[in-house]
Short mmCIF file of C-alpha atoms in Angstrom, two decimals:
data_model
loop_
_atom_site.label_atom_id
_atom_site.label_comp_id
_atom_site.label_asym_id
_atom_site.label_seq_id
_atom_site.Cartn_x
_atom_site.Cartn_y
_atom_site.Cartn_z
CA UNK A 21 0.01 0.05 0.00
CA UNK A 22 1.41 3.29 -1.04
CA UNK A 23 0.68 6.54 0.80
CA UNK A 24 0.65 9.78 -1.16
CA UNK A 25 2.59 12.83 0.10
CA UNK A 26 -0.84 14.68 0.58
CA UNK A 27 -2.43 12.29 2.46
CA UNK A 28 0.73 11.46 4.64
CA UNK A 29 0.97 15.25 5.76
CA UNK A 30 -2.73 15.08 6.55
CA UNK A 31 -2.40 11.84 8.76
CA UNK A 32 0.81 13.68 10.37
CA UNK A 33 -1.32 16.88 11.18
CA UNK A 34 -4.22 14.90 12.47
CA UNK A 35 -2.19 12.90 14.97
CA UNK A 36 -0.07 15.67 15.95
CA UNK A 37 -3.22 17.74 16.98
CA UNK A 38 -4.48 14.43 18.94
CA UNK A 39 -1.26 13.96 20.66
CA UNK A 40 -0.79 17.66 21.38
CA UNK A 41 -4.11 17.43 23.12
CA UNK A 42 -2.95 14.46 25.17
CA UNK A 43 0.41 16.23 26.06
CA UNK A 44 -1.87 19.32 27.57
CA UNK A 45 -3.62 16.70 29.69
CA UNK A 46 -0.37 15.24 30.80
CA UNK A 47 1.10 18.48 31.40
CA UNK A 48 -1.87 19.24 34.13
CA UNK A 49 -1.35 15.54 35.54
CA UNK A 50 2.23 16.12 35.86
CA UNK A 51 1.52 18.78 38.40
CA UNK A 52 0.18 16.11 40.81
CA UNK A 53 2.64 14.51 43.29
CA UNK A 54 3.99 11.31 42.19
CA UNK A 55 3.30 8.02 44.22
CA UNK A 56 2.74 4.37 43.99
CA UNK A 57 -1.10 4.48 43.93
CA UNK A 58 -3.18 5.19 40.60
CA UNK A 59 -4.84 8.02 42.81
CA UNK A 60 -1.60 9.71 43.57
CA UNK A 61 0.09 9.43 40.00
CA UNK A 62 -1.78 10.38 37.11
CA UNK A 63 0.90 11.40 34.97
CA UNK A 64 0.73 10.45 31.16
CA UNK A 65 3.38 12.79 29.57
CA UNK A 66 4.07 11.61 26.02
CA UNK A 67 7.09 13.54 25.51
CA UNK A 68 9.74 11.25 23.79
CA UNK A 69 12.74 13.12 24.26
CA UNK A 70 15.48 12.24 26.76
CA UNK A 71 16.28 15.08 29.09
CA UNK A 72 19.44 13.54 30.52
CA UNK A 73 21.13 11.83 27.64
CA UNK A 74 20.87 8.05 28.23
CA UNK A 75 19.33 8.75 31.57
CA UNK A 76 15.64 9.63 31.85
CA UNK A 77 12.87 10.59 29.52
CA UNK A 78 9.65 9.01 28.45
CA UNK A 79 9.18 6.34 25.75
CA UNK A 80 5.91 6.12 24.12
CA UNK A 81 5.24 2.55 23.03
CA UNK A 82 2.21 1.94 20.37
CA UNK A 83 0.25 -1.53 21.24
CA UNK A 84 -2.34 -2.93 18.56
CA UNK A 85 -4.98 -2.73 21.11
CA UNK A 86 -5.91 -2.85 24.87
CA UNK A 87 -4.59 -5.41 27.20
CA UNK A 88 -6.42 -8.30 28.96
CA UNK A 89 -5.05 -7.50 32.58
CA UNK A 90 -2.08 -6.37 34.59
CA UNK A 91 -2.11 -9.92 36.13
CA UNK A 92 0.76 -12.15 34.79
CA UNK A 93 -1.44 -15.09 35.38
CA UNK A 94 -3.61 -13.79 32.24
CA UNK A 95 -0.48 -12.39 30.47
CA UNK A 96 -0.39 -14.48 27.30
CA UNK A 97 -0.90 -12.47 24.31
CA UNK A 98 1.15 -9.82 22.19
CA UNK A 99 -0.69 -6.93 23.50
CA UNK A 100 -0.62 -7.70 27.23
CA UNK A 101 3.01 -9.15 27.50
CA UNK A 102 4.79 -6.11 26.43
CA UNK A 103 3.48 -4.10 29.47
CA UNK A 104 3.29 -7.10 32.13
CA UNK A 105 6.76 -8.21 31.65
CA UNK A 106 8.09 -4.96 32.47
CA UNK A 107 6.53 -4.83 36.06
CA UNK A 108 6.90 -8.45 36.97
CA UNK A 109 9.61 -10.98 36.57
CA UNK A 110 10.04 -14.77 36.73
CA UNK A 111 12.31 -17.21 38.45
CA UNK A 112 14.45 -17.70 35.23
CA UNK A 113 14.69 -15.87 31.83
CA UNK A 114 15.54 -16.61 28.29
CA UNK A 115 18.60 -15.04 26.62
CA UNK A 116 19.17 -14.19 23.07
CA UNK A 117 19.97 -17.96 22.15
CA UNK A 118 16.72 -19.27 24.00
CA UNK A 119 18.91 -20.65 26.87
CA UNK A 120 17.61 -20.24 30.40
CA UNK A 121 19.22 -17.80 32.55
CA UNK A 122 18.88 -16.93 36.21
CA UNK A 123 16.53 -13.95 37.32
CA UNK A 124 14.76 -14.14 40.56
CA UNK A 125 16.07 -17.51 41.12
CA UNK A 126 20.04 -17.15 41.18
CA UNK A 127 20.76 -21.08 40.55
CA UNK A 128 18.63 -24.07 39.93
CA UNK A 129 18.84 -27.84 39.54
CA UNK A 130 17.10 -30.67 38.44
CA UNK A 131 17.73 -33.14 41.14
CA UNK A 132 15.96 -36.02 39.23
CA UNK A 133 13.21 -36.02 36.35
CA UNK A 134 10.60 -34.83 38.97
CA UNK A 135 12.30 -32.77 41.17
CA UNK A 136 13.38 -29.29 40.66
CA UNK A 137 15.28 -27.05 43.25
CA UNK A 138 15.48 -23.24 43.03
CA UNK A 139 17.79 -20.98 45.15
CA UNK A 140 15.97 -17.81 45.37
CA UNK A 141 17.67 -14.55 45.74
CA UNK A 142 17.54 -12.64 48.99
CA UNK A 143 18.08 -9.31 47.90
CA UNK A 144 14.90 -8.57 45.68
CA UNK A 145 12.40 -5.71 46.69
CA UNK A 146 8.92 -5.15 45.19
CA UNK A 147 8.43 -1.71 43.51
CA UNK A 148 7.08 -0.20 47.03
CA UNK A 149 10.28 -1.32 48.63
CA UNK A 150 9.01 -4.16 50.64
CA UNK A 151 11.45 -7.32 50.56
CA UNK A 152 10.17 -10.33 48.34
CA UNK A 153 10.13 -13.46 50.43
CA UNK A 154 10.02 -17.07 49.69
CA UNK A 155 6.08 -16.97 50.58
CA UNK A 156 5.51 -14.47 47.74
CA UNK A 157 7.09 -16.88 45.53
CA UNK A 158 5.20 -19.98 46.66
CA UNK A 159 2.17 -17.95 46.86
CA UNK A 160 2.49 -16.69 43.28
CA UNK A 161 3.19 -20.04 41.61
CA UNK A 162 0.27 -21.83 43.69
CA UNK A 163 -2.12 -19.18 42.49
CA UNK A 164 -1.24 -19.63 38.92
CA UNK A 165 -1.31 -23.28 39.19
CA UNK A 166 -5.00 -23.27 41.06
CA UNK A 167 -7.70 -24.23 38.65
CA UNK A 168 -10.04 -21.57 40.35
CA UNK A 169 -7.60 -18.99 38.89
CA UNK A 170 -8.34 -20.13 35.41
CA UNK A 171 -4.95 -18.76 34.45
CA UNK A 172 -4.06 -18.72 30.93
CA UNK A 173 -0.75 -20.24 31.55
CA UNK A 174 -2.01 -22.37 34.25
CA UNK A 175 -1.64 -25.51 31.90
CA UNK A 176 2.05 -25.19 32.38
CA UNK A 177 1.75 -26.60 36.00
CA UNK A 178 -0.76 -29.62 34.69
CA UNK A 179 2.10 -32.04 35.99
CA UNK A 180 2.94 -30.00 39.17
CA UNK A 181 2.33 -32.14 42.45
CA UNK A 182 3.68 -29.67 44.86
CA UNK A 183 5.70 -26.41 45.50
CA UNK A 184 7.47 -26.11 49.06
CA UNK A 185 9.91 -24.16 50.81
CA UNK A 186 12.75 -26.44 51.69
CA UNK A 187 15.11 -23.84 53.10
CA UNK A 188 15.18 -20.22 53.84
CA UNK A 189 15.79 -19.30 50.38
CA UNK A 190 14.99 -22.54 48.65
CA UNK A 191 11.88 -23.79 46.49
CA UNK A 192 11.41 -27.37 45.58
CA UNK A 193 8.84 -28.24 42.91
CA UNK A 194 7.70 -31.73 42.60
CA UNK A 195 6.17 -33.16 39.67
CA UNK A 196 3.68 -35.94 39.33
CA UNK A 197 5.71 -37.39 36.39
CA UNK A 198 8.63 -36.41 34.32
CA UNK A 199 7.70 -33.13 32.10
CA UNK A 200 10.46 -32.01 30.12
CA UNK A 201 8.31 -28.61 29.61
CA UNK A 202 8.55 -27.83 33.26
CA UNK A 203 12.19 -26.48 33.04
CA UNK A 204 11.13 -23.64 30.57
CA UNK A 205 7.61 -22.76 32.75
CA UNK A 206 9.50 -20.56 35.26
CA UNK A 207 10.94 -18.30 32.60
CA UNK A 208 7.47 -17.30 31.29
CA UNK A 209 4.54 -15.37 33.04
CA UNK A 210 3.70 -18.69 34.72
CA UNK A 211 6.65 -18.23 36.96
CA UNK A 212 6.20 -14.55 37.55
CA UNK A 213 6.07 -13.44 41.10
CA UNK A 214 3.72 -10.82 42.69
CA UNK A 215 3.48 -9.39 46.18
CA UNK A 216 1.31 -11.72 48.07
CA UNK A 217 0.27 -8.67 50.59
CA UNK A 218 -0.71 -6.57 47.79
CA UNK A 219 -2.74 -9.17 46.25
CA UNK A 220 -4.71 -9.98 49.64
CA UNK A 221 -5.02 -6.23 49.93
CA UNK A 222 -6.37 -5.62 46.34
CA UNK A 223 -7.75 -9.19 45.50
CA UNK A 224 -11.44 -7.84 44.56
CA UNK A 225 -9.72 -5.33 41.52
CA UNK A 226 -6.23 -6.87 41.30
CA UNK A 227 -4.92 -6.60 37.71
CA UNK A 228 -7.62 -4.17 37.08
CA UNK A 229 -7.06 -0.45 36.37
CA UNK A 230 -8.15 0.36 39.94
CA UNK A 231 -6.33 -2.36 41.40
CA UNK A 232 -2.81 -2.74 39.60
CA UNK A 233 -0.12 -5.09 40.38
CA UNK A 234 2.80 -5.04 42.35
CA UNK A 235 5.94 -6.91 41.10
CA UNK A 236 9.87 -6.82 41.05
CA UNK A 237 10.30 -5.61 37.48
CA UNK A 238 12.21 -2.49 36.17
CA UNK A 239 9.05 -0.48 36.10
CA UNK A 240 5.91 -0.11 38.22
CA UNK A 241 2.29 0.39 37.59
CA UNK A 242 0.89 4.00 37.59
CA UNK A 243 -2.28 4.25 35.53
CA UNK A 244 -4.40 2.35 32.89
CA UNK A 245 -7.10 4.53 30.92
CA UNK A 246 -8.90 1.49 29.45
CA UNK A 247 -8.97 1.61 25.40
CA UNK A 248 -6.46 4.49 25.51
CA UNK A 249 -3.17 4.24 27.29
CA UNK A 250 -1.18 2.74 30.24
CA UNK A 251 1.68 4.47 32.18
CA UNK A 252 4.37 2.94 34.06
CA UNK A 253 7.29 4.70 35.77
CA UNK A 254 10.86 3.62 36.61
CA UNK A 255 11.32 1.27 39.74
CA UNK A 256 13.41 3.01 42.15
CA UNK A 257 13.62 -0.17 44.28
CA UNK A 258 14.80 -2.16 41.33
CA UNK A 259 16.94 -5.04 42.68
CA UNK A 260 19.53 -5.60 39.58
CA UNK A 261 21.93 -2.49 40.06
CA UNK A 262 24.10 -3.80 37.31
CA UNK A 263 22.23 -1.71 34.72
CA UNK A 264 18.92 -0.06 33.80
CA UNK A 265 16.28 0.76 34.04
CA UNK A 266 16.97 4.09 32.37
CA UNK A 267 13.86 5.54 31.26
CA UNK A 268 11.89 7.58 33.62
CA UNK A 269 8.42 6.74 32.22
CA UNK A 270 6.78 4.31 29.50
CA UNK A 271 3.53 5.41 27.96
CA UNK A 272 1.76 2.70 26.02
CA UNK A 273 -0.82 3.92 23.60
CA UNK A 274 -3.56 1.55 21.96
CA UNK A 275 -3.33 2.35 18.45
CA UNK A 276 -5.03 -0.44 16.32
CA UNK A 277 -4.75 1.54 13.20
CA UNK A 278 -1.37 0.99 11.41
CA UNK A 279 -1.40 4.27 9.73
CA UNK A 280 -1.69 6.07 13.11
CA UNK A 281 1.48 4.08 14.38
CA UNK A 282 3.39 4.97 11.24
CA UNK A 283 2.54 8.52 11.44
CA UNK A 284 3.53 8.63 15.07
CA UNK A 285 6.84 7.05 14.26
CA UNK A 286 7.52 9.57 11.64
CA UNK A 287 6.60 12.55 13.76
CA UNK A 288 8.61 11.09 16.95
CA UNK A 289 5.04 11.07 18.86
CA UNK A 290 5.56 7.16 19.06
CA UNK A 291 9.05 6.01 20.10
CA UNK A 292 8.94 2.38 19.59
CA UNK A 293 6.61 -0.75 18.70
CA UNK A 294 6.81 -4.31 18.26
CA UNK A 295 5.86 -5.25 14.56
CA UNK A 296 4.16 -3.38 12.11
CA UNK A 297 1.41 -3.93 9.47
CA UNK A 298 2.83 -5.69 6.56
CA UNK A 299 1.42 -3.14 4.11
CA UNK A 300 3.34 -0.29 5.84
CA UNK A 301 6.60 -1.85 6.49
CA UNK A 302 8.23 -0.52 3.14
CA UNK A 303 6.97 2.87 4.24
CA UNK A 304 8.76 2.55 7.64
CA UNK A 305 11.74 1.34 6.12
CA UNK A 306 12.10 4.42 4.17
CA UNK A 307 12.09 6.78 7.16
CA UNK A 308 15.43 8.16 8.23
CA UNK A 309 14.47 8.51 11.86
CA UNK A 310 13.43 4.97 12.58
CA UNK A 311 15.39 1.43 12.89
CA UNK A 312 13.90 -2.08 12.34
CA UNK A 313 15.70 -4.85 14.04
CA UNK A 314 14.18 -8.29 12.73
CA UNK A 315 14.73 -11.65 13.52
CA UNK A 316 13.15 -15.21 12.65
CA UNK A 317 10.68 -15.99 15.08
CA UNK A 318 8.98 -19.15 16.40
CA UNK A 319 5.52 -17.88 15.46
CA UNK A 320 2.77 -18.56 13.11
CA UNK A 321 -0.19 -16.96 11.47
CA UNK A 322 -3.13 -19.28 10.65
CA UNK A 323 -6.90 -19.53 10.54
CA UNK A 324 -8.11 -21.52 13.58
CA UNK A 325 -11.09 -23.78 12.51
CA UNK A 326 -13.41 -24.51 15.49
CA UNK A 327 -13.62 -28.45 14.85
CA UNK A 328 -16.57 -28.72 17.25
CA UNK A 329 -18.99 -26.64 15.31
CA UNK A 330 -21.01 -28.24 12.22
CA UNK A 331 -20.06 -28.84 9.41
CA UNK A 332 -16.50 -27.68 10.60
CA UNK A 333 -16.16 -31.03 12.24
CA UNK A 334 -16.12 -32.76 8.89
CA UNK A 335 -12.43 -32.95 7.94
CA UNK A 336 -13.32 -32.85 4.02
CA UNK A 337 -14.83 -29.54 4.75
CA UNK A 338 -11.43 -28.41 6.19
CA UNK A 339 -9.35 -29.82 3.57
CA UNK A 340 -11.71 -28.03 0.93
CA UNK A 341 -11.27 -24.65 2.61
CA UNK A 342 -7.37 -25.08 2.66
CA UNK A 343 -7.08 -26.23 -0.83
CA UNK A 344 -9.07 -23.23 -1.96
CA UNK A 345 -7.15 -20.56 -0.31
CA UNK A 346 -3.92 -19.36 -2.56
CA UNK A 347 -1.43 -19.02 0.35
CA UNK A 348 1.41 -18.33 -2.18
CA UNK A 349 -0.40 -15.16 -3.32
CA UNK A 350 -0.90 -13.96 0.19
CA UNK A 351 3.04 -14.28 0.54
CA UNK A 352 3.84 -12.71 -2.73
CA UNK A 353 1.24 -9.82 -2.37
CA UNK A 354 1.25 -9.05 1.34
CA UNK A 355 3.88 -10.99 3.57
CA UNK A 356 6.73 -10.65 1.05
CA UNK A 357 10.08 -10.63 2.89
CA UNK A 358 8.37 -10.25 6.10
CA UNK A 359 7.90 -13.94 6.82
CA UNK A 360 8.42 -17.33 5.33
CA UNK A 361 6.08 -19.94 3.79
CA UNK A 362 4.43 -22.34 6.22
CA UNK A 363 3.20 -25.91 5.73
CA UNK A 364 0.35 -27.65 7.41
CA UNK A 365 1.73 -27.53 11.24
CA UNK A 366 3.44 -24.62 12.98
CA UNK A 367 6.82 -26.25 13.32
CA UNK A 368 8.86 -24.53 10.68
CA UNK A 369 12.87 -24.56 10.20
CA UNK A 370 13.43 -21.71 12.98
CA UNK A 371 12.11 -24.36 15.70
CA UNK A 372 14.53 -27.26 14.45
CA UNK A 373 16.39 -26.65 17.43
CA UNK A 374 17.57 -30.15 18.02
CA UNK A 375 17.48 -33.26 15.62
CA UNK A 376 17.07 -30.91 12.64
CA UNK A 377 17.78 -33.68 10.18
CA UNK A 378 14.68 -35.61 11.55
CA UNK A 379 12.49 -32.50 11.33
CA UNK A 380 13.69 -31.52 7.89
CA UNK A 381 12.85 -35.09 6.63
CA UNK A 382 9.35 -34.96 8.15
CA UNK A 383 8.64 -31.50 7.09
CA UNK A 384 9.25 -32.57 3.44
CA UNK A 385 6.52 -35.32 3.56
CA UNK A 386 3.96 -32.92 5.12
CA UNK A 387 0.86 -31.70 3.02
CA UNK A 388 1.31 -28.08 2.04
CA UNK A 389 -2.14 -27.59 0.90
CA UNK A 390 -1.09 -25.53 -1.96
CA UNK A 391 -3.71 -23.87 -4.09
CA UNK A 392 -5.78 -26.42 -5.99
CA UNK A 393 -9.46 -25.29 -6.57
CA UNK A 394 -10.43 -28.80 -8.27
CA UNK A 395 -9.17 -30.62 -5.04
CA UNK A 396 -11.07 -28.03 -2.94
CA UNK A 397 -14.26 -29.20 -4.99
CA UNK A 398 -13.68 -32.77 -4.79
CA UNK A 399 -13.12 -32.77 -0.75
CA UNK A 400 -16.39 -30.66 -0.58
CA UNK A 401 -18.21 -32.89 -2.86
CA UNK A 402 -17.62 -35.92 -0.59
CA UNK A 403 -18.44 -33.81 2.65
CA UNK A 404 -21.48 -33.76 4.78
CA UNK A 405 -22.49 -30.29 2.92
CA UNK A 406 -21.56 -30.70 -0.76
CA UNK A 407 -23.71 -27.67 -1.95
CA UNK A 408 -21.96 -25.49 0.62
CA UNK A 409 -22.68 -23.63 4.01
CA UNK A 410 -22.71 -20.55 5.89
CA UNK A 411 -20.11 -19.58 8.71
CA UNK A 412 -18.38 -16.56 10.40
CA UNK A 413 -14.62 -15.84 10.63
CA UNK A 414 -13.66 -13.36 13.23
CA UNK A 415 -10.57 -11.11 12.60
CA UNK A 416 -8.63 -8.18 13.89
CA UNK A 417 -8.09 -5.37 11.69
CA UNK A 418 -4.33 -6.39 11.46
CA UNK A 419 -3.26 -6.00 7.66
CA UNK A 420 -2.53 -9.93 7.22
CA UNK A 421 -5.22 -10.94 9.47
CA UNK A 422 -7.97 -9.00 7.87
CA UNK A 423 -6.78 -9.46 4.27
CA UNK A 424 -6.34 -13.10 4.68
CA UNK A 425 -9.95 -13.43 5.93
CA UNK A 426 -11.18 -11.42 2.83
CA UNK A 427 -9.12 -13.81 0.66
CA UNK A 428 -10.44 -16.60 2.21
CA UNK A 429 -14.12 -15.30 1.97
CA UNK A 430 -13.48 -14.79 -1.86
CA UNK A 431 -11.87 -18.33 -2.20
CA UNK A 432 -14.62 -20.31 -0.85
CA UNK A 433 -17.47 -18.43 -2.33
CA UNK A 434 -17.31 -20.59 -5.69
CA UNK A 435 -17.61 -23.70 -3.38
CA UNK A 436 -21.01 -22.43 -2.09
CA UNK A 437 -19.42 -21.27 1.23
CA UNK A 438 -20.92 -18.03 2.36
CA UNK A 439 -18.08 -16.75 4.90
CA UNK A 440 -19.20 -13.68 6.76
CA UNK A 441 -16.39 -11.42 8.35
CA UNK A 442 -16.69 -10.40 11.85
CA UNK A 443 -14.14 -7.59 12.73
CA UNK A 444 -13.34 -7.44 16.37
CA UNK A 445 -10.71 -5.41 18.54
CA UNK A 446 -7.58 -6.97 19.67
CA UNK A 447 -8.62 -7.30 23.33
CA UNK A 448 -12.11 -9.13 22.32
CA UNK A 449 -10.20 -11.56 20.10
CA UNK A 450 -7.91 -12.43 22.83
CA UNK A 451 -10.87 -12.88 25.26
CA UNK A 452 -12.95 -15.02 23.17
CA UNK A 453 -9.83 -17.00 21.90
CA UNK A 454 -8.71 -17.94 25.48
CA UNK A 455 -11.99 -17.80 26.72
CA UNK A 456 -15.30 -19.63 25.69
CA UNK A 457 -14.24 -19.83 21.82
CA UNK A 458 -17.11 -18.62 20.73
CA UNK A 459 -16.59 -18.53 16.99
CA UNK A 460 -16.35 -20.64 13.89
CA UNK A 461 -13.23 -19.68 12.60
CA UNK A 462 -10.67 -17.04 13.58
CA UNK A 463 -7.51 -15.33 12.48
CA UNK A 464 -4.90 -16.09 15.13
CA UNK A 465 -1.04 -15.74 15.43
CA UNK A 466 0.77 -18.12 17.97
CA UNK A 467 4.46 -18.26 19.26
CA UNK A 468 6.00 -21.04 20.88
CA UNK A 469 6.18 -20.52 24.70
CA UNK A 470 9.78 -22.24 24.57
CA UNK A 471 12.58 -22.68 22.30
CA UNK A 472 11.32 -26.10 21.41
CA UNK A 473 9.12 -27.61 19.04
CA UNK A 474 6.52 -28.78 21.46
CA UNK A 475 5.93 -25.19 22.22
CA UNK A 476 3.92 -25.07 19.08
CA UNK A 477 2.28 -28.28 19.49
CA UNK A 478 1.26 -29.13 23.00
CA UNK A 479 -0.68 -25.78 24.00
CA UNK A 480 -2.61 -25.46 20.72
CA UNK A 481 -3.40 -29.15 19.78
CA UNK A 482 -3.62 -31.12 23.25
CA UNK A 483 -7.30 -31.59 24.06
CA UNK A 484 -6.76 -30.57 27.68
CA UNK A 485 -6.16 -27.06 26.64
CA UNK A 486 -9.33 -26.62 24.70
CA UNK A 487 -11.08 -25.64 27.95
CA UNK A 488 -11.79 -21.95 29.07
CA UNK A 489 -8.43 -20.37 29.68
CA UNK A 490 -6.65 -22.74 27.30
CA UNK A 491 -4.76 -22.07 23.98
CA UNK A 492 -6.27 -24.91 21.83
CA UNK A 493 -8.06 -22.38 19.77
CA UNK A 494 -9.66 -25.19 17.34
CA UNK A 495 -10.82 -27.23 20.33
CA UNK A 496 -9.11 -29.94 18.44
CA UNK A 497 -9.07 -33.37 20.05
CA UNK A 498 -7.22 -36.40 18.70
CA UNK A 499 -6.43 -39.29 21.38
CA UNK A 500 -3.42 -40.40 19.24
CA UNK A 501 -2.13 -36.63 19.32
CA UNK A 502 -2.71 -36.57 23.04
CA UNK A 503 -0.89 -39.80 23.50
CA UNK A 504 2.13 -38.97 21.69
CA UNK A 505 2.44 -35.49 23.26
CA UNK A 506 1.91 -36.99 26.74
CA UNK A 507 4.76 -39.62 25.94
CA UNK A 508 7.43 -37.35 24.62
CA UNK A 509 6.99 -34.70 27.64
CA UNK A 510 7.90 -37.56 30.01
CA UNK A 511 11.13 -38.14 28.16
CA UNK A 512 14.62 -36.59 28.39
CA UNK A 513 15.93 -37.78 25.23
CA UNK A 514 15.33 -35.12 22.60
CA UNK A 515 15.56 -37.68 19.57
CA UNK A 516 13.01 -40.03 20.96
CA UNK A 517 10.99 -36.92 21.80
CA UNK A 518 11.44 -35.61 18.21
CA UNK A 519 10.12 -38.94 16.94
CA UNK A 520 7.07 -38.71 18.97
CA UNK A 521 6.31 -35.23 18.11
CA UNK A 522 6.65 -35.93 14.37
CA UNK A 523 3.90 -38.76 14.62
CA UNK A 524 1.72 -36.02 16.38
CA UNK A 525 2.36 -33.49 13.92
CA UNK A 526 1.55 -35.82 10.69
CA UNK A 527 -1.91 -36.58 12.41
CA UNK A 528 -2.41 -33.08 12.96
CA UNK A 529 -1.47 -32.06 9.49
CA UNK A 530 -4.09 -34.59 8.00
CA UNK A 531 -6.78 -33.35 10.36
CA UNK A 532 -5.87 -29.79 9.35
CA UNK A 533 -7.60 -27.94 12.22
CA UNK A 534 -5.54 -24.80 10.81
CA UNK A 535 -4.91 -23.11 7.84
CA UNK A 536 -1.43 -22.23 8.01
CA UNK A 537 -0.32 -18.90 6.30
CA UNK A 538 3.29 -18.19 7.36
CA UNK A 539 6.09 -17.84 9.84
CA UNK A 540 6.37 -14.01 10.24
CA UNK A 541 9.64 -12.23 11.35
CA UNK A 542 9.62 -10.42 14.65
CA UNK A 543 10.43 -6.69 14.63
CA UNK A 544 11.60 -4.07 17.17
CA UNK A 545 10.85 -0.87 15.64
CA UNK A 546 12.20 2.19 17.39
CA UNK A 547 13.25 6.10 16.63
CA UNK A 548 17.00 6.29 15.79
CA UNK A 549 17.52 8.18 19.23
CA UNK A 550 16.65 4.92 20.93
CA UNK A 551 19.36 2.11 21.90
CA UNK A 552 19.80 -0.71 24.30
CA UNK A 553 17.62 -3.59 22.92
CA UNK A 554 18.39 -6.19 20.53
CA UNK A 555 15.30 -8.14 19.36
CA UNK A 556 14.90 -12.04 20.38
CA UNK A 557 12.80 -14.55 19.14
CA UNK A 558 11.46 -14.99 22.61
CA UNK A 559 10.99 -11.14 23.31
CA UNK A 560 7.47 -11.62 24.74
CA UNK A 561 8.75 -13.05 27.96
CA UNK A 562 11.47 -10.44 28.18
CA UNK A 563 11.59 -7.01 30.27
CA UNK A 564 12.76 -5.60 27.10
CA UNK A 565 12.51 -2.11 27.97
CA UNK A 566 15.01 -2.51 30.83
CA UNK A 567 18.06 -1.77 28.90
CA UNK A 568 16.18 0.64 26.42
CA UNK A 569 17.44 4.43 26.76
CA UNK A 570 18.04 7.41 24.61
CA UNK A 571 21.08 8.46 22.96
#
């Protein structure tokens, strides 16, 4: 999509007016005394200039929509995580190579396949200055594990039997059975620690705008204007004194329209964001005041088909739609070099981290469901609805998602399939996807939770994750797939695990509960005055703004 100079100038002027108004409101708010509560601190200054050169300043970060909650137990999407992971931290963290490193736990050991021991740091404070205790650690983990919490990451605790203090600063996790995935869990928001005292004082509204959250991260919560913006400020009690945080403040603005984000980047009113609408990447690349740092990702864009809905429960219907969509044209016209082609399952080359030869061989044998309208007609003809049917596909306004939905709508029309498009906000899409899954089909993006192929298989295809709070967006269930995924997770030999996962992915590919589109690259987009962060494949678990500063 090309933007004419005239239209571009109009957008710049329009956004400048809006943000100027925001700045006036912020100036009034700045006059109030800053504190840790939302009532005491109303500052939403959108100034992006550093006042100290490397220290201080406000960074304005564009989000695609509003967040789900400030609660790490529900931080499991690409709008919520960039906020929550700056406020709360986990026991471990992932480095740029996807390897686990210490964080709130200074060391850890797998004593045996079902026993993990963590030595907790004794010098960590929450953002109000109160010390983090071992009781906070156990409380946080048990709360996420508790089915009553219905945490979006609670499934990671499915094999945990107990969490106990086995020393003054030692926590031991006992598993019901060996679970190779547990080693990763405490590096995600499933292992993030909150203040037990603060939670108990604010239980009724914890994680909401008026309740907030208290963690140990480099920034602390100030204010959340739903649908508009979220403000964080530097945590002056941050325990890691080796570096950062450098910024005084971070203001997140909900800007679902890509043109608004691009205009903000051009004028400097938006300092940074993660990813861009695909049709506007070339526009941003041409800007001399913006840098883009891109990496291959563990992610996938796809159409999730609710296989519990008739006639979508018919595999012939799903295959007909898959063959009808010209995915190569989407790659050429929309994705271009911002992603790589995908086959029938979300385990692309970036995730062949171990036993790559086995993965590559299996990948070559997987169906690609390349465009073939005659095959599409054949499959529909032998389905339960040979004359077609009507259904709805839910999508956000994101360039790829909306245009793929439109392309699918047009592609299946000659088959007699009437596909209605339902446009929703990012927050509604996430709520319904992780909630009751009330849709026929939906456009979705998923990134592996771990640097392991199972991170793109277990959460989204195991039947246990089709419940409320789970990430099995298709409500897919196949006993054989469950069996292979359950067996591999109990093994420590990666070759044996790979063989079982390949068996599972072949079945999934034939059942086609998803229509795969591509594996997108991940981009950190920032003003050239910003430095300090290098994009990682697993940025979504990262307190990535800790090291960011203005030159």
